[in-house]
Coordinates of N, CA and C in Angstrom, one line a residue:
X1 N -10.7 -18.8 -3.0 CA -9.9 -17.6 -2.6 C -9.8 -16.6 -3.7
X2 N -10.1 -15.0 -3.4 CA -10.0 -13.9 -4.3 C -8.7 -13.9 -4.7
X3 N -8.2 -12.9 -5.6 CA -7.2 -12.4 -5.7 C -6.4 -11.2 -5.2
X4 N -5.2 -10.9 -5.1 CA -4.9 -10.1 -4.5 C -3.6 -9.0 -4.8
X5 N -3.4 -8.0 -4.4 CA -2.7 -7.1 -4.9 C -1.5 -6.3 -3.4
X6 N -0.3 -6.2 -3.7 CA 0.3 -5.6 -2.7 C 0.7 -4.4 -2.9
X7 N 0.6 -3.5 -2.1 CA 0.7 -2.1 -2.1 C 2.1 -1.4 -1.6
X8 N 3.2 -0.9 -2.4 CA 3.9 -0.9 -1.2 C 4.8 0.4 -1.7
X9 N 5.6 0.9 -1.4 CA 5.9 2.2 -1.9 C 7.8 2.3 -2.1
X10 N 8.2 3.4 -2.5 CA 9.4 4.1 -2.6 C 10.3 4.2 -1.5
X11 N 9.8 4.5 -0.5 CA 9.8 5.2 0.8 C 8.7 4.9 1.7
X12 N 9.0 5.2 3.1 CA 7.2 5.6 3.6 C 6.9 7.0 3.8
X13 N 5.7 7.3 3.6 CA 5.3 8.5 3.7 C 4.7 9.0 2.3
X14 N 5.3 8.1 1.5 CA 4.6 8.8 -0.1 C 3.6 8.4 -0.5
X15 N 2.3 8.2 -0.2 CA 1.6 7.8 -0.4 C 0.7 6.8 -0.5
X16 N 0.9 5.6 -0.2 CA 0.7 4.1 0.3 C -0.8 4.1 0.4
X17 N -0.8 4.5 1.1 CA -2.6 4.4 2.2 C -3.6 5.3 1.1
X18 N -2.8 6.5 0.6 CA -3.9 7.5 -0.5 C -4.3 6.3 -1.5
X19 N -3.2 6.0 -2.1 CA -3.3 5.3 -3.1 C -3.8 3.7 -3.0
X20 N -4.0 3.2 -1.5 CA -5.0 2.0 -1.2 C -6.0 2.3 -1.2
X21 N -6.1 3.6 -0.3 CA -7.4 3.9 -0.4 C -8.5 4.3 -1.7
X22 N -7.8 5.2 -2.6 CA -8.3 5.4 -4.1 C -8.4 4.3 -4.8
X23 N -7.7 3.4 -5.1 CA -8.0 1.6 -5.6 C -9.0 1.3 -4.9
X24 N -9.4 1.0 -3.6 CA -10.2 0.7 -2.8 C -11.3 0.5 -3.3
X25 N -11.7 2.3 -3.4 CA -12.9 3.0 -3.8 C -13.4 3.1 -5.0
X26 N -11.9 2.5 -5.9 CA -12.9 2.6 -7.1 C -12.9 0.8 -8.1
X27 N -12.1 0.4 -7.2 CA -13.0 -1.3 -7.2 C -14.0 -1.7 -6.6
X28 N -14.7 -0.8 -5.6 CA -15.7 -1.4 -4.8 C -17.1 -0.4 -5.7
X29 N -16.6 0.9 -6.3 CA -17.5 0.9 -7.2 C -17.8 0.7 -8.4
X30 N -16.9 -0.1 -8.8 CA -17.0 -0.9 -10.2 C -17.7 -2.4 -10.0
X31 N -17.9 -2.5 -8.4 CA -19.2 -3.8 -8.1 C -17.7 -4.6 -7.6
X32 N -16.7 -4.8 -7.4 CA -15.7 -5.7 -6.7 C -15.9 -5.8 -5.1
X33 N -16.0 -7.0 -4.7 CA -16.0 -7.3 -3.4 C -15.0 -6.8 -2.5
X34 N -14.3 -6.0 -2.0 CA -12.9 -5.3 -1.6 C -12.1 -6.2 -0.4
X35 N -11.6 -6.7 -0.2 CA -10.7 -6.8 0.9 C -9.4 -6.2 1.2
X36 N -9.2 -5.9 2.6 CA -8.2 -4.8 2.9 C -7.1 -5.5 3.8
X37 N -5.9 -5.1 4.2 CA -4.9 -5.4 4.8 C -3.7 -4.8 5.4
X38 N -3.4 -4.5 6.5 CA -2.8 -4.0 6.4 C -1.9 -4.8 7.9
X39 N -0.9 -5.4 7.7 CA -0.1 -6.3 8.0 C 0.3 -5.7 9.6
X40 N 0.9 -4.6 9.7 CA 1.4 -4.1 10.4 C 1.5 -2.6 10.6
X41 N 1.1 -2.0 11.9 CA 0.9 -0.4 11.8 C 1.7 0.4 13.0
X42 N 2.5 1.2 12.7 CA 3.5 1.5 13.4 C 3.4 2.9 13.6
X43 N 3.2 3.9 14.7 CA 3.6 5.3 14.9 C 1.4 5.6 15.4
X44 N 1.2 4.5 15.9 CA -0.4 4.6 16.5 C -0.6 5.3 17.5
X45 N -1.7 6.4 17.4 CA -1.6 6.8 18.3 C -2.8 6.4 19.3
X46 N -3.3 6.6 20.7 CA -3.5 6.5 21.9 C -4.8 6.5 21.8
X47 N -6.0 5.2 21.7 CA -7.3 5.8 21.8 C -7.7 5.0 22.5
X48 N -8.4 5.3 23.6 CA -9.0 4.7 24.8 C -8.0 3.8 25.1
X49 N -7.0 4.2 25.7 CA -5.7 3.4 26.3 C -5.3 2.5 25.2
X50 N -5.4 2.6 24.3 CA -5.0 1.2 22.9 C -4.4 2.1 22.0
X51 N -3.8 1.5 20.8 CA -2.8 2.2 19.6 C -4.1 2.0 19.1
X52 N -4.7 3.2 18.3 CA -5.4 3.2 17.3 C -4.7 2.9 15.7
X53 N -4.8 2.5 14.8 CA -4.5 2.2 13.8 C -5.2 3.1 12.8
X54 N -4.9 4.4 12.0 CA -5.8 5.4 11.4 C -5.7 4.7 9.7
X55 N -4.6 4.3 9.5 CA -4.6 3.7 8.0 C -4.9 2.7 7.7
X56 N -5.3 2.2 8.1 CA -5.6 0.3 8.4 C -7.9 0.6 8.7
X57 N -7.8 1.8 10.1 CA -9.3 2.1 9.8 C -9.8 3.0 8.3
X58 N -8.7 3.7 8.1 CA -9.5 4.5 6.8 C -9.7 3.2 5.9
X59 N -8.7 2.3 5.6 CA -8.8 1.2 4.5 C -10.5 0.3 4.7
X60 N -10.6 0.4 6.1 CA -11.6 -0.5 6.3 C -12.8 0.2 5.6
X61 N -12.8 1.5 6.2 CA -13.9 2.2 5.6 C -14.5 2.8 4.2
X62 N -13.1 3.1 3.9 CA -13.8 3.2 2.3 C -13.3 2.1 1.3
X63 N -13.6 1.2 1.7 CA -13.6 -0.6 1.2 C -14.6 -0.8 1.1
X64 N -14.8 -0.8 2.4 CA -16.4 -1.5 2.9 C -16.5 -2.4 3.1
X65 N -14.9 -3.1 3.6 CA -14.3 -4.6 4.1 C -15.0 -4.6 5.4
X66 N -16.0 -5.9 5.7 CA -16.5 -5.9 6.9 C -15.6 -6.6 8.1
X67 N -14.8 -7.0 7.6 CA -13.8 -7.6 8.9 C -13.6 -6.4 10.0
X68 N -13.5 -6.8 11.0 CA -13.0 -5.9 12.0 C -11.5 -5.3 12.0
X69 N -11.2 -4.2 12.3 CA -10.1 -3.1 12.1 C -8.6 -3.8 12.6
X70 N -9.6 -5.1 13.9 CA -8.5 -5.8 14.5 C -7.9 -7.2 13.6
X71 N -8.5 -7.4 12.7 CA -8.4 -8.5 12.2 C -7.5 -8.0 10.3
X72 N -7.8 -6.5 9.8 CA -7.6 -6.1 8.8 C -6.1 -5.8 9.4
X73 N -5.9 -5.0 10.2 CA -4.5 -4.9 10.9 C -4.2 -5.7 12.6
X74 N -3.4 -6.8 11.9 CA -3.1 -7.6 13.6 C -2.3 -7.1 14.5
X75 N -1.5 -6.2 14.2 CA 0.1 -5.2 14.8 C -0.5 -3.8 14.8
X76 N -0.4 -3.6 16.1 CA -0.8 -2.0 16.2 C 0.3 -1.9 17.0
X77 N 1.0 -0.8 16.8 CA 2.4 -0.7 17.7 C 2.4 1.3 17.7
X78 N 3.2 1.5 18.7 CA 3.1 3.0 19.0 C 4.2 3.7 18.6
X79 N 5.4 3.0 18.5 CA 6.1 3.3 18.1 C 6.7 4.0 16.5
X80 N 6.6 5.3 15.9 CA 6.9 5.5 14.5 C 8.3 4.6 13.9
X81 N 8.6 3.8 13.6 CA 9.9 3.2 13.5 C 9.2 1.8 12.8
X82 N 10.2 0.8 12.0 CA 9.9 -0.3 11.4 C 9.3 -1.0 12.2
X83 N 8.6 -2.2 11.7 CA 7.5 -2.7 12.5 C 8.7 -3.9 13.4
X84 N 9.6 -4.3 12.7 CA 10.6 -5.8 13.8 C 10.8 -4.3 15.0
X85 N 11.5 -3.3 14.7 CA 11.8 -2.2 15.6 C 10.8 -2.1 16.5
X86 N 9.3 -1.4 16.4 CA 8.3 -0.9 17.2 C 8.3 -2.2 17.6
X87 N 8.1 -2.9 17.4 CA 7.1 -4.6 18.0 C 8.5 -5.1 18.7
X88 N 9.9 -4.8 18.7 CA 10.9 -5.4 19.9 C 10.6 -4.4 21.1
X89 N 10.6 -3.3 20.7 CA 10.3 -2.6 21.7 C 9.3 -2.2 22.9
X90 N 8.0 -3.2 21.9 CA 7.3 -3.3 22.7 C 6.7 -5.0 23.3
X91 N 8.0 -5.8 23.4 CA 8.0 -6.3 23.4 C 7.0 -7.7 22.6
X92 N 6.8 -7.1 21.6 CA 5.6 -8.1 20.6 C 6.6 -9.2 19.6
X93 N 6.2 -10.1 19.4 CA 6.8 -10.9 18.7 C 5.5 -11.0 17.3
X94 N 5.9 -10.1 15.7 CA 5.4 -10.5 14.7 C 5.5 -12.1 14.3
X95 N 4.2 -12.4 14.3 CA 4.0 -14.0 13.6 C 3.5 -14.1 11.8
X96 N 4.7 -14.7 11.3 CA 4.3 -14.6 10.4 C 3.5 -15.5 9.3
X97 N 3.3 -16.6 10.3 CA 2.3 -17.5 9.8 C 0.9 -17.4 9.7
X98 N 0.6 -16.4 11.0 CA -0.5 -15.5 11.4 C -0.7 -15.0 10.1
X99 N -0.2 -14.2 10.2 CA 0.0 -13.1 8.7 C -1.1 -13.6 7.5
X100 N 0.1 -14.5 7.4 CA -0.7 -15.5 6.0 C -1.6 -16.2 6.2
X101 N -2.2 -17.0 7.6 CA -3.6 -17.2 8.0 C -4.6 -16.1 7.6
X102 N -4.2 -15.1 8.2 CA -5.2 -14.0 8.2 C -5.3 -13.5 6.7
X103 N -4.2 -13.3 6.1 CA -4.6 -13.1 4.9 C -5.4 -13.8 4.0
X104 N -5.3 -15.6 4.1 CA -6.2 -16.4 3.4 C -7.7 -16.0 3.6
X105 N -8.0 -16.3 5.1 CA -9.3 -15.6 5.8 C -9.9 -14.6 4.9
X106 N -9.2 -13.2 4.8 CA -9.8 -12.4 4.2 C -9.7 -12.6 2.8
X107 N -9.0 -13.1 1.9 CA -8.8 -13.1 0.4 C -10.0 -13.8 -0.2
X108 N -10.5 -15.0 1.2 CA -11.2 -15.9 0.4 C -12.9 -15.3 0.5
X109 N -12.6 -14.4 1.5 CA -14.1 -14.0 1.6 C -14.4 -12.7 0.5
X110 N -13.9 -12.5 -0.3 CA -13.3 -11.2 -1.1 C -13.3 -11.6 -2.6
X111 N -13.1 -10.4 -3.0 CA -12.8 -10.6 -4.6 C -11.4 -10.2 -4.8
X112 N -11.2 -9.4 -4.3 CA -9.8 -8.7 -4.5 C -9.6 -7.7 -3.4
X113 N -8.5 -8.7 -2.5 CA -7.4 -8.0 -1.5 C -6.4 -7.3 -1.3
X114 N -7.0 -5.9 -1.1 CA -5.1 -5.0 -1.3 C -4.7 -5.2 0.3
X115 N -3.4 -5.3 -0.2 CA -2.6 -5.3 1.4 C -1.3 -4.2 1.0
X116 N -1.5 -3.3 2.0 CA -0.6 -2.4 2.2 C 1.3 -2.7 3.2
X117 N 1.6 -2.5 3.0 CA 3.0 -2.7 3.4 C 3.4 -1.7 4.2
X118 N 4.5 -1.5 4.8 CA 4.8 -0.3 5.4 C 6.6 0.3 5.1
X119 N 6.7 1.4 4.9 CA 8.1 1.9 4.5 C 7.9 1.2 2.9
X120 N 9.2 0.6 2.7 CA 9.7 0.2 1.7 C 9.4 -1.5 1.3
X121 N 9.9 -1.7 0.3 CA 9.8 -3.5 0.4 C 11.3 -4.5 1.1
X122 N 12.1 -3.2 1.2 CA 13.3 -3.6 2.7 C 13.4 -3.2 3.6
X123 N 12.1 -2.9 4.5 CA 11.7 -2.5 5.4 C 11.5 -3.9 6.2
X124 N 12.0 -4.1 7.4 CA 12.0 -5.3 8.1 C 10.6 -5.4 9.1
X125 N 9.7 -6.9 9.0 CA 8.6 -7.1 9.7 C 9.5 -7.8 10.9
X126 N 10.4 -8.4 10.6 CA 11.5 -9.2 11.6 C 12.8 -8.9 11.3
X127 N 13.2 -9.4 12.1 CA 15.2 -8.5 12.2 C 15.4 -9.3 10.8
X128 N 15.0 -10.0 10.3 CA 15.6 -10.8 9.1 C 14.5 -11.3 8.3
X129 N 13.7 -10.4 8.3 CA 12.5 -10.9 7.2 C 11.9 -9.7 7.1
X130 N 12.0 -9.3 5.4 CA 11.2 -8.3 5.1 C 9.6 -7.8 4.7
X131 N 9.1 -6.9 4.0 CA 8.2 -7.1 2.8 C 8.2 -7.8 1.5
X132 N 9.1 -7.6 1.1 CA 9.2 -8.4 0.0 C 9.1 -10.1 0.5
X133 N 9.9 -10.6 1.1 CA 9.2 -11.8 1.7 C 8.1 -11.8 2.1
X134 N 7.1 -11.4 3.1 CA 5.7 -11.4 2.6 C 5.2 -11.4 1.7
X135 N 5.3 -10.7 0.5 CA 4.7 -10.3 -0.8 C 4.8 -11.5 -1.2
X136 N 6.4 -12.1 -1.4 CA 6.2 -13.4 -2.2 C 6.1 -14.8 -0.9
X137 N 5.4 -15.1 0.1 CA 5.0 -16.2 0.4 C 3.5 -15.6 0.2
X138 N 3.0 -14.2 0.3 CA 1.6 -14.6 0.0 C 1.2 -14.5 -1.5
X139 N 1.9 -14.6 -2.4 CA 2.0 -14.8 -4.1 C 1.4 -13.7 -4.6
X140 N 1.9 -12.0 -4.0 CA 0.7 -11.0 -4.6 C 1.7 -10.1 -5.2
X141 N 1.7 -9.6 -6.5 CA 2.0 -8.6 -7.6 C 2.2 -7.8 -6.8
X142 N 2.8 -6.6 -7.1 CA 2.9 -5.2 -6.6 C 2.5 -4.3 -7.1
X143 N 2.0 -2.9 -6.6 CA 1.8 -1.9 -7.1 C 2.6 -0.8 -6.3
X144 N 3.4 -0.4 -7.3 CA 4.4 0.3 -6.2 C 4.1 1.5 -6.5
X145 N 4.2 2.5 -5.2 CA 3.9 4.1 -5.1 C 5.1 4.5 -5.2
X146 N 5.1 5.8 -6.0 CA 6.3 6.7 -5.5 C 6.3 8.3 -5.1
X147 N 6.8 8.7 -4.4 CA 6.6 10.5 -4.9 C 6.8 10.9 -5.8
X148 N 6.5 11.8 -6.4 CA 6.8 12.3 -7.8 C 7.6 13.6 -7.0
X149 N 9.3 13.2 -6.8 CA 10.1 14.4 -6.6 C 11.7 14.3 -6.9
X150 N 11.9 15.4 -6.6 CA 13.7 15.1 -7.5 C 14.2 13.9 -6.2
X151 N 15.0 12.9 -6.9 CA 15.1 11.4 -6.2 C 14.2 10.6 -6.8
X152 N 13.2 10.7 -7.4 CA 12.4 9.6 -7.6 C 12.8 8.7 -8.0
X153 N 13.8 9.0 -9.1 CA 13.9 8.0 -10.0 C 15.1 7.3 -9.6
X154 N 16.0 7.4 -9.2 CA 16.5 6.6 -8.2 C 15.7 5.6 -7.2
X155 N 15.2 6.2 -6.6 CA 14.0 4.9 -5.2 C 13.6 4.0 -6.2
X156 N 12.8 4.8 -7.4 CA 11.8 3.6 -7.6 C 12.7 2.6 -9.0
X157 N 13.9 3.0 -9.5 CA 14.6 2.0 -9.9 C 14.9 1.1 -9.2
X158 N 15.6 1.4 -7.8 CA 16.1 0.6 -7.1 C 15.6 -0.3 -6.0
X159 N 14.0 0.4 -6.2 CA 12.8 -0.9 -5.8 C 12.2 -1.6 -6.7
X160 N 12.4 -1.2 -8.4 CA 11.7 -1.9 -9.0 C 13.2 -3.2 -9.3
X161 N 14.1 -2.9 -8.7 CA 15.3 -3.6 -9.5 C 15.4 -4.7 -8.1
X162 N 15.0 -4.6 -7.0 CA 15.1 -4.9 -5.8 C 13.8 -6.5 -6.1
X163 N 12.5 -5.7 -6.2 CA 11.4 -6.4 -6.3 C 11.7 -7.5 -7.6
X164 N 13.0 -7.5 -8.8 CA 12.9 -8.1 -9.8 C 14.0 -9.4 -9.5
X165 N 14.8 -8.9 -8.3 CA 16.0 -10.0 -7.8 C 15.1 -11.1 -7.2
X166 N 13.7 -10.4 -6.4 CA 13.6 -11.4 -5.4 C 12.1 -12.3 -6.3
X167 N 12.1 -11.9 -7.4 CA 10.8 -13.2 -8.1 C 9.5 -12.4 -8.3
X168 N 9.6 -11.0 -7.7 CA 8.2 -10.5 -7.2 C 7.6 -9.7 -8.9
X169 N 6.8 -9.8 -9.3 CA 6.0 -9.5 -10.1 C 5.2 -7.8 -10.3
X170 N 6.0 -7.2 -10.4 CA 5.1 -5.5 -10.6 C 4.1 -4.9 -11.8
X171 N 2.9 -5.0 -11.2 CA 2.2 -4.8 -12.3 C 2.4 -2.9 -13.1
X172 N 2.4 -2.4 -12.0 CA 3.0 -1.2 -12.4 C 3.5 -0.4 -11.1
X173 N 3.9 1.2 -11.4 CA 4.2 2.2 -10.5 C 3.2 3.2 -10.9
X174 N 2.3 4.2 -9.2 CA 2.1 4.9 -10.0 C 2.5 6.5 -8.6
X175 N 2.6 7.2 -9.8 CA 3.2 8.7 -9.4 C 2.5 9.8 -7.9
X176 N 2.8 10.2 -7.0 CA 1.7 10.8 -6.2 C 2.8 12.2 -5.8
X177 N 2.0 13.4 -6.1 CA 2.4 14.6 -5.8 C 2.3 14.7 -4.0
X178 N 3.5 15.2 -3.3 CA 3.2 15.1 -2.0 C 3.2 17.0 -1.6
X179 N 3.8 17.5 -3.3 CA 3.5 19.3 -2.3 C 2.7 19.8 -3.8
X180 N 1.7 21.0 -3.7 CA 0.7 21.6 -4.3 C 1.6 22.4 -5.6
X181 N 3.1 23.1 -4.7 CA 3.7 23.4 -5.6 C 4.2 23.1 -7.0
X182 N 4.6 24.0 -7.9 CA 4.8 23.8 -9.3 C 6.6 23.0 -9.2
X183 N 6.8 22.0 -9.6 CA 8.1 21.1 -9.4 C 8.6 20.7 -10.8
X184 N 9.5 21.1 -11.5 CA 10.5 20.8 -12.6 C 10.7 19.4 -12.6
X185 N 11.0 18.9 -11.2 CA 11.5 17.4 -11.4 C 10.4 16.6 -11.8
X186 N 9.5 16.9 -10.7 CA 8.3 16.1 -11.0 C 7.4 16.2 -12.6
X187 N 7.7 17.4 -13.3 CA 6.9 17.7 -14.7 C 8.2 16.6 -15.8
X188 N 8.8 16.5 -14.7 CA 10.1 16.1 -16.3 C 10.5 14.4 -15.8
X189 N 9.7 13.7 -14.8 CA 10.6 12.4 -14.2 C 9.6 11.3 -15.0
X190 N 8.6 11.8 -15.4 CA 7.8 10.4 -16.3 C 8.5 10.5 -17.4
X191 N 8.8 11.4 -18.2 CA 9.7 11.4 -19.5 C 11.0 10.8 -19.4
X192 N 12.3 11.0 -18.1 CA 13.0 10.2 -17.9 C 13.2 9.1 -17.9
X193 N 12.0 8.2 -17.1 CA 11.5 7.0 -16.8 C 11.8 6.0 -17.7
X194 N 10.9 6.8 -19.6 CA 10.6 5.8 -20.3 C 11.5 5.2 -20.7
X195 N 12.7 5.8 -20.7 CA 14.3 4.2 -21.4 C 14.9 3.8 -20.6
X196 N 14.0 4.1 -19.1 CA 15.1 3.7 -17.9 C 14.3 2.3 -17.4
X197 N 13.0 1.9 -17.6 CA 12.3 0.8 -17.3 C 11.0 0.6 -18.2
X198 N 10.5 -0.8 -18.5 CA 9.8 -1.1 -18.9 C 8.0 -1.8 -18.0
X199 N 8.3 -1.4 -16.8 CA 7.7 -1.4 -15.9 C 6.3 -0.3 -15.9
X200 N 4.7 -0.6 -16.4 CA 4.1 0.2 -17.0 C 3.7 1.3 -15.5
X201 N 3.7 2.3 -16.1 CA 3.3 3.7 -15.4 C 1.7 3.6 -15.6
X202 N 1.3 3.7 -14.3 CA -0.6 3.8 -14.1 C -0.9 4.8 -14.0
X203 N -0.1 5.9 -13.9 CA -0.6 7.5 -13.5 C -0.1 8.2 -12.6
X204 N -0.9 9.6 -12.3 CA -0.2 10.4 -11.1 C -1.2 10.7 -10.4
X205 N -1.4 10.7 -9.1 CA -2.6 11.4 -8.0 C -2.0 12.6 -7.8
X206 N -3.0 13.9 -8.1 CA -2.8 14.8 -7.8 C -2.4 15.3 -6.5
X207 N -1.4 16.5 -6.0 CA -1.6 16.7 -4.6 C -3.5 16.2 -3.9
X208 N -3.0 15.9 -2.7 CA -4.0 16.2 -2.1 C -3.8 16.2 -0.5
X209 N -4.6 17.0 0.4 CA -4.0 17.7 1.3 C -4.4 17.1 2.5
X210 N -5.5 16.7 2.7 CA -6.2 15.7 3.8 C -7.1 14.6 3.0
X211 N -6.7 13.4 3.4 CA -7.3 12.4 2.6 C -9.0 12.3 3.4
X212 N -8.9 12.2 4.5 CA -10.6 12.3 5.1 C -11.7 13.3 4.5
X213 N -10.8 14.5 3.9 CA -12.2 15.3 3.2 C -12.2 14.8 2.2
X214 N -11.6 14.4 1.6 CA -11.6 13.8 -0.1 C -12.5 12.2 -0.2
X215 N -12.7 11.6 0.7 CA -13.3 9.9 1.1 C -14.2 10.0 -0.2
X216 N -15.3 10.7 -0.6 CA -16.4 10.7 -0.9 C -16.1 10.9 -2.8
X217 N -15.0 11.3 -2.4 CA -14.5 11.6 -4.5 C -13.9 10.8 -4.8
X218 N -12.4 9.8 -3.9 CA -11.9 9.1 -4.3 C -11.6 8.6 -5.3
X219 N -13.1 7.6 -5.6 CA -13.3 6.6 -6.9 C -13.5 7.7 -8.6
X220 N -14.0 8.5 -7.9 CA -13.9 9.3 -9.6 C -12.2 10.2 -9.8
X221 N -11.7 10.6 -8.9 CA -10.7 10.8 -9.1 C -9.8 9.8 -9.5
X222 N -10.0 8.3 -9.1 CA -8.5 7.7 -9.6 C -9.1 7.2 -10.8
X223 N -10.5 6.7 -11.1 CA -11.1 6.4 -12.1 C -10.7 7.6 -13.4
X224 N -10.0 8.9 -13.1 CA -9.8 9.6 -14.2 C -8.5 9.6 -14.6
X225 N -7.5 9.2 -13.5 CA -5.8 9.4 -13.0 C -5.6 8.7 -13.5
X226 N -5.8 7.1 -13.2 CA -5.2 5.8 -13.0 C -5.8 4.9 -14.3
X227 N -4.5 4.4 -15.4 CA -4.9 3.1 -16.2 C -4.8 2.2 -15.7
X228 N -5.8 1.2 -15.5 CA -5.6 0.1 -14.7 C -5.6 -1.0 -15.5
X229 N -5.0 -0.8 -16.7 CA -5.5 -2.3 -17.4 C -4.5 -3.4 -16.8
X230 N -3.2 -2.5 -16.6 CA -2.3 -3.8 -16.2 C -3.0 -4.7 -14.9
X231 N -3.6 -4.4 -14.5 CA -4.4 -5.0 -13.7 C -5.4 -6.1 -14.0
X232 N -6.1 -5.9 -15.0 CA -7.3 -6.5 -15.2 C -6.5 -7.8 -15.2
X233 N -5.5 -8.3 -15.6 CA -4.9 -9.6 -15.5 C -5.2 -10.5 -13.8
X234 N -5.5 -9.6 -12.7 CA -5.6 -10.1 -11.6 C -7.0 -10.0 -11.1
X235 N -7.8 -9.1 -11.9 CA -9.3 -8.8 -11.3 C -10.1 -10.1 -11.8
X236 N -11.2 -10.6 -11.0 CA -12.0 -11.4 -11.2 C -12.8 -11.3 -12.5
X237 N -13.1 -12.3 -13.2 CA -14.3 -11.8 -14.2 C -15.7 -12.2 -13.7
X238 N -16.6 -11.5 -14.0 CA -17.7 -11.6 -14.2 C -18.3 -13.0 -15.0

C-alpha cells in the first residue's frame, strides 16, 4: 500500500480542490504514481439526470488517477450542505467502512493518495462522525488549507488546535489568496502566525480565478510556491 496525505481546509470554499489539484500535478510530474479521493461530494450539479461530481472529476484528471470518477468519489449528493445533511436528505446512508475499503483499493495501487475532505475537519460525514475521524482511522497526516484573510488566524489555530486534540498529525498549512485585491491582513497574517504555532508554513497560491484555464501550469506554479520538504517524510523513495 502507497502512502497518503489528507487535504482539508479552514473552512469550505478556500481552496481545497486548487490546492489538491496543484499537489496533484506536481507529484505526478516529479514521476509519483498519484492517487485521488475524494470521500464525499456535496452541491453536484445535474448531468444526464445524475449529480456530477466537478472536484472529485478535476482531481481525476490532472492526477492521471485511472480509477473511475465513481470509485475516486463514492457520494455524489445534490445538495450544497454537509455530506450526513445532503445524504439524510437524500435519503443515502454514508458507509464508512466503504470509505476505508475504497481507500485501501486506491492507496495500494498508487504511490501517494491525496484525499480531499469537505468543509472543515468538524464537518460531519454522519450525524456523529466527522473528518477528522476519517483522517485518523485511515492513518493520513494533514495538509491544511486556509484563506489568506482577516479571520485566518483564528480558523486555522483552531483547526490546527482541533486536529492536535484528536491524535492527527499536520504536516503543514498552506496560504491561498481567494480575491486579486491588495489585503493588509493577508500581507501581515504569515508574520503573526510565527509565535502563534509551530506548525510549518508550505506557502501561498496566488489568486487565481478559474482553476480549468490554469490545469496545464499547475505543477510549475506550486513547484515555485510550495516547500514541500515537510513532506518528503511521507513520499516514497526511489
Amino acid at each position: 500500500m502507497g502512502t497518503g496525505l489528507f487535504i482539508t481546509g479552514t473552512d469550505t470554499g478556500v481552496g481545497k480542490t486548487l490546492v489538491a489539484c496543484g499537489l496533484a500535478a506536481l507529484l505526478r510530474e516529479s514521476g509519483y504514481k498519484v492517487g485521488v479521493m475524494k470521500p464525499a461530494e456535496t452541491g453536484c450539479e445535474e448531468r444526464d439526470g445524475k449529480p456530477f461530481p466537478q472536484d472529485a472529476y478535476l482531481l481525476k484528471e490532472v492526477s492521471g488517477c485511472s480509477e473511475p470518477v465513481e470509485k475516486i468519489c463514492p457520494y455524489r449528493l445534490r445538495d450544497p450542505l454537509t455530506p450526513s445533511m445532503a445524504a439524510e436528505r437524500e435519503g443515502v446512508k454514508i458507509d464508512i467502512s466503504l470509505l476505508e475499503k475504497i481507500y485501501g483499493e486506491i492507496s495500494s495501487n498508487h504511490d501517494i493518495t491525496l484525499v480531499e475532505g469537505a468543509g472543515g475537519l468538524f464537518a460531519p460525514i454522519l450525524p456523529s462522525y466527522t473528518y477528522a475521524d476519517l483522517a485518523r482511522l485511515l492513518k493520513l497526516p494533514l495538509l491544511v488549507v486556509a484563506a489568506n484573510r482577516l479571520g485566518v488566524i483564528n480558523h486555522l489555530l483552531l483547526t490546527l488546535e482541533h486536529a492536535s486534540c484528536r491524535g492527527l498529525s499536520v504536516l503543514g498549512y498552506v496560504f491561498n489568496r481567494l480575491d486579486a485585491q491588495p489585503s493588509l491582513a493577508a500581507d501581515t497574517n504569515r508574520e503573526a502566525l510565527l509565535s502563534l504555532t509551530a506548525v510549518p508554513y508550505l506557502g501561498e497560491i496566488p489568486y487565481i480565478e478559474d482553476l480549468e484555464s490554469q490545469r496545464s501550469s499547475l505543477a510549475d506554479l506550486f513547484g515555485e510556491r510550495l516547500d514541500l520538504g515537510s513532506l518528503e517524510a511521507i513520499l516514497p523513495r526511489g
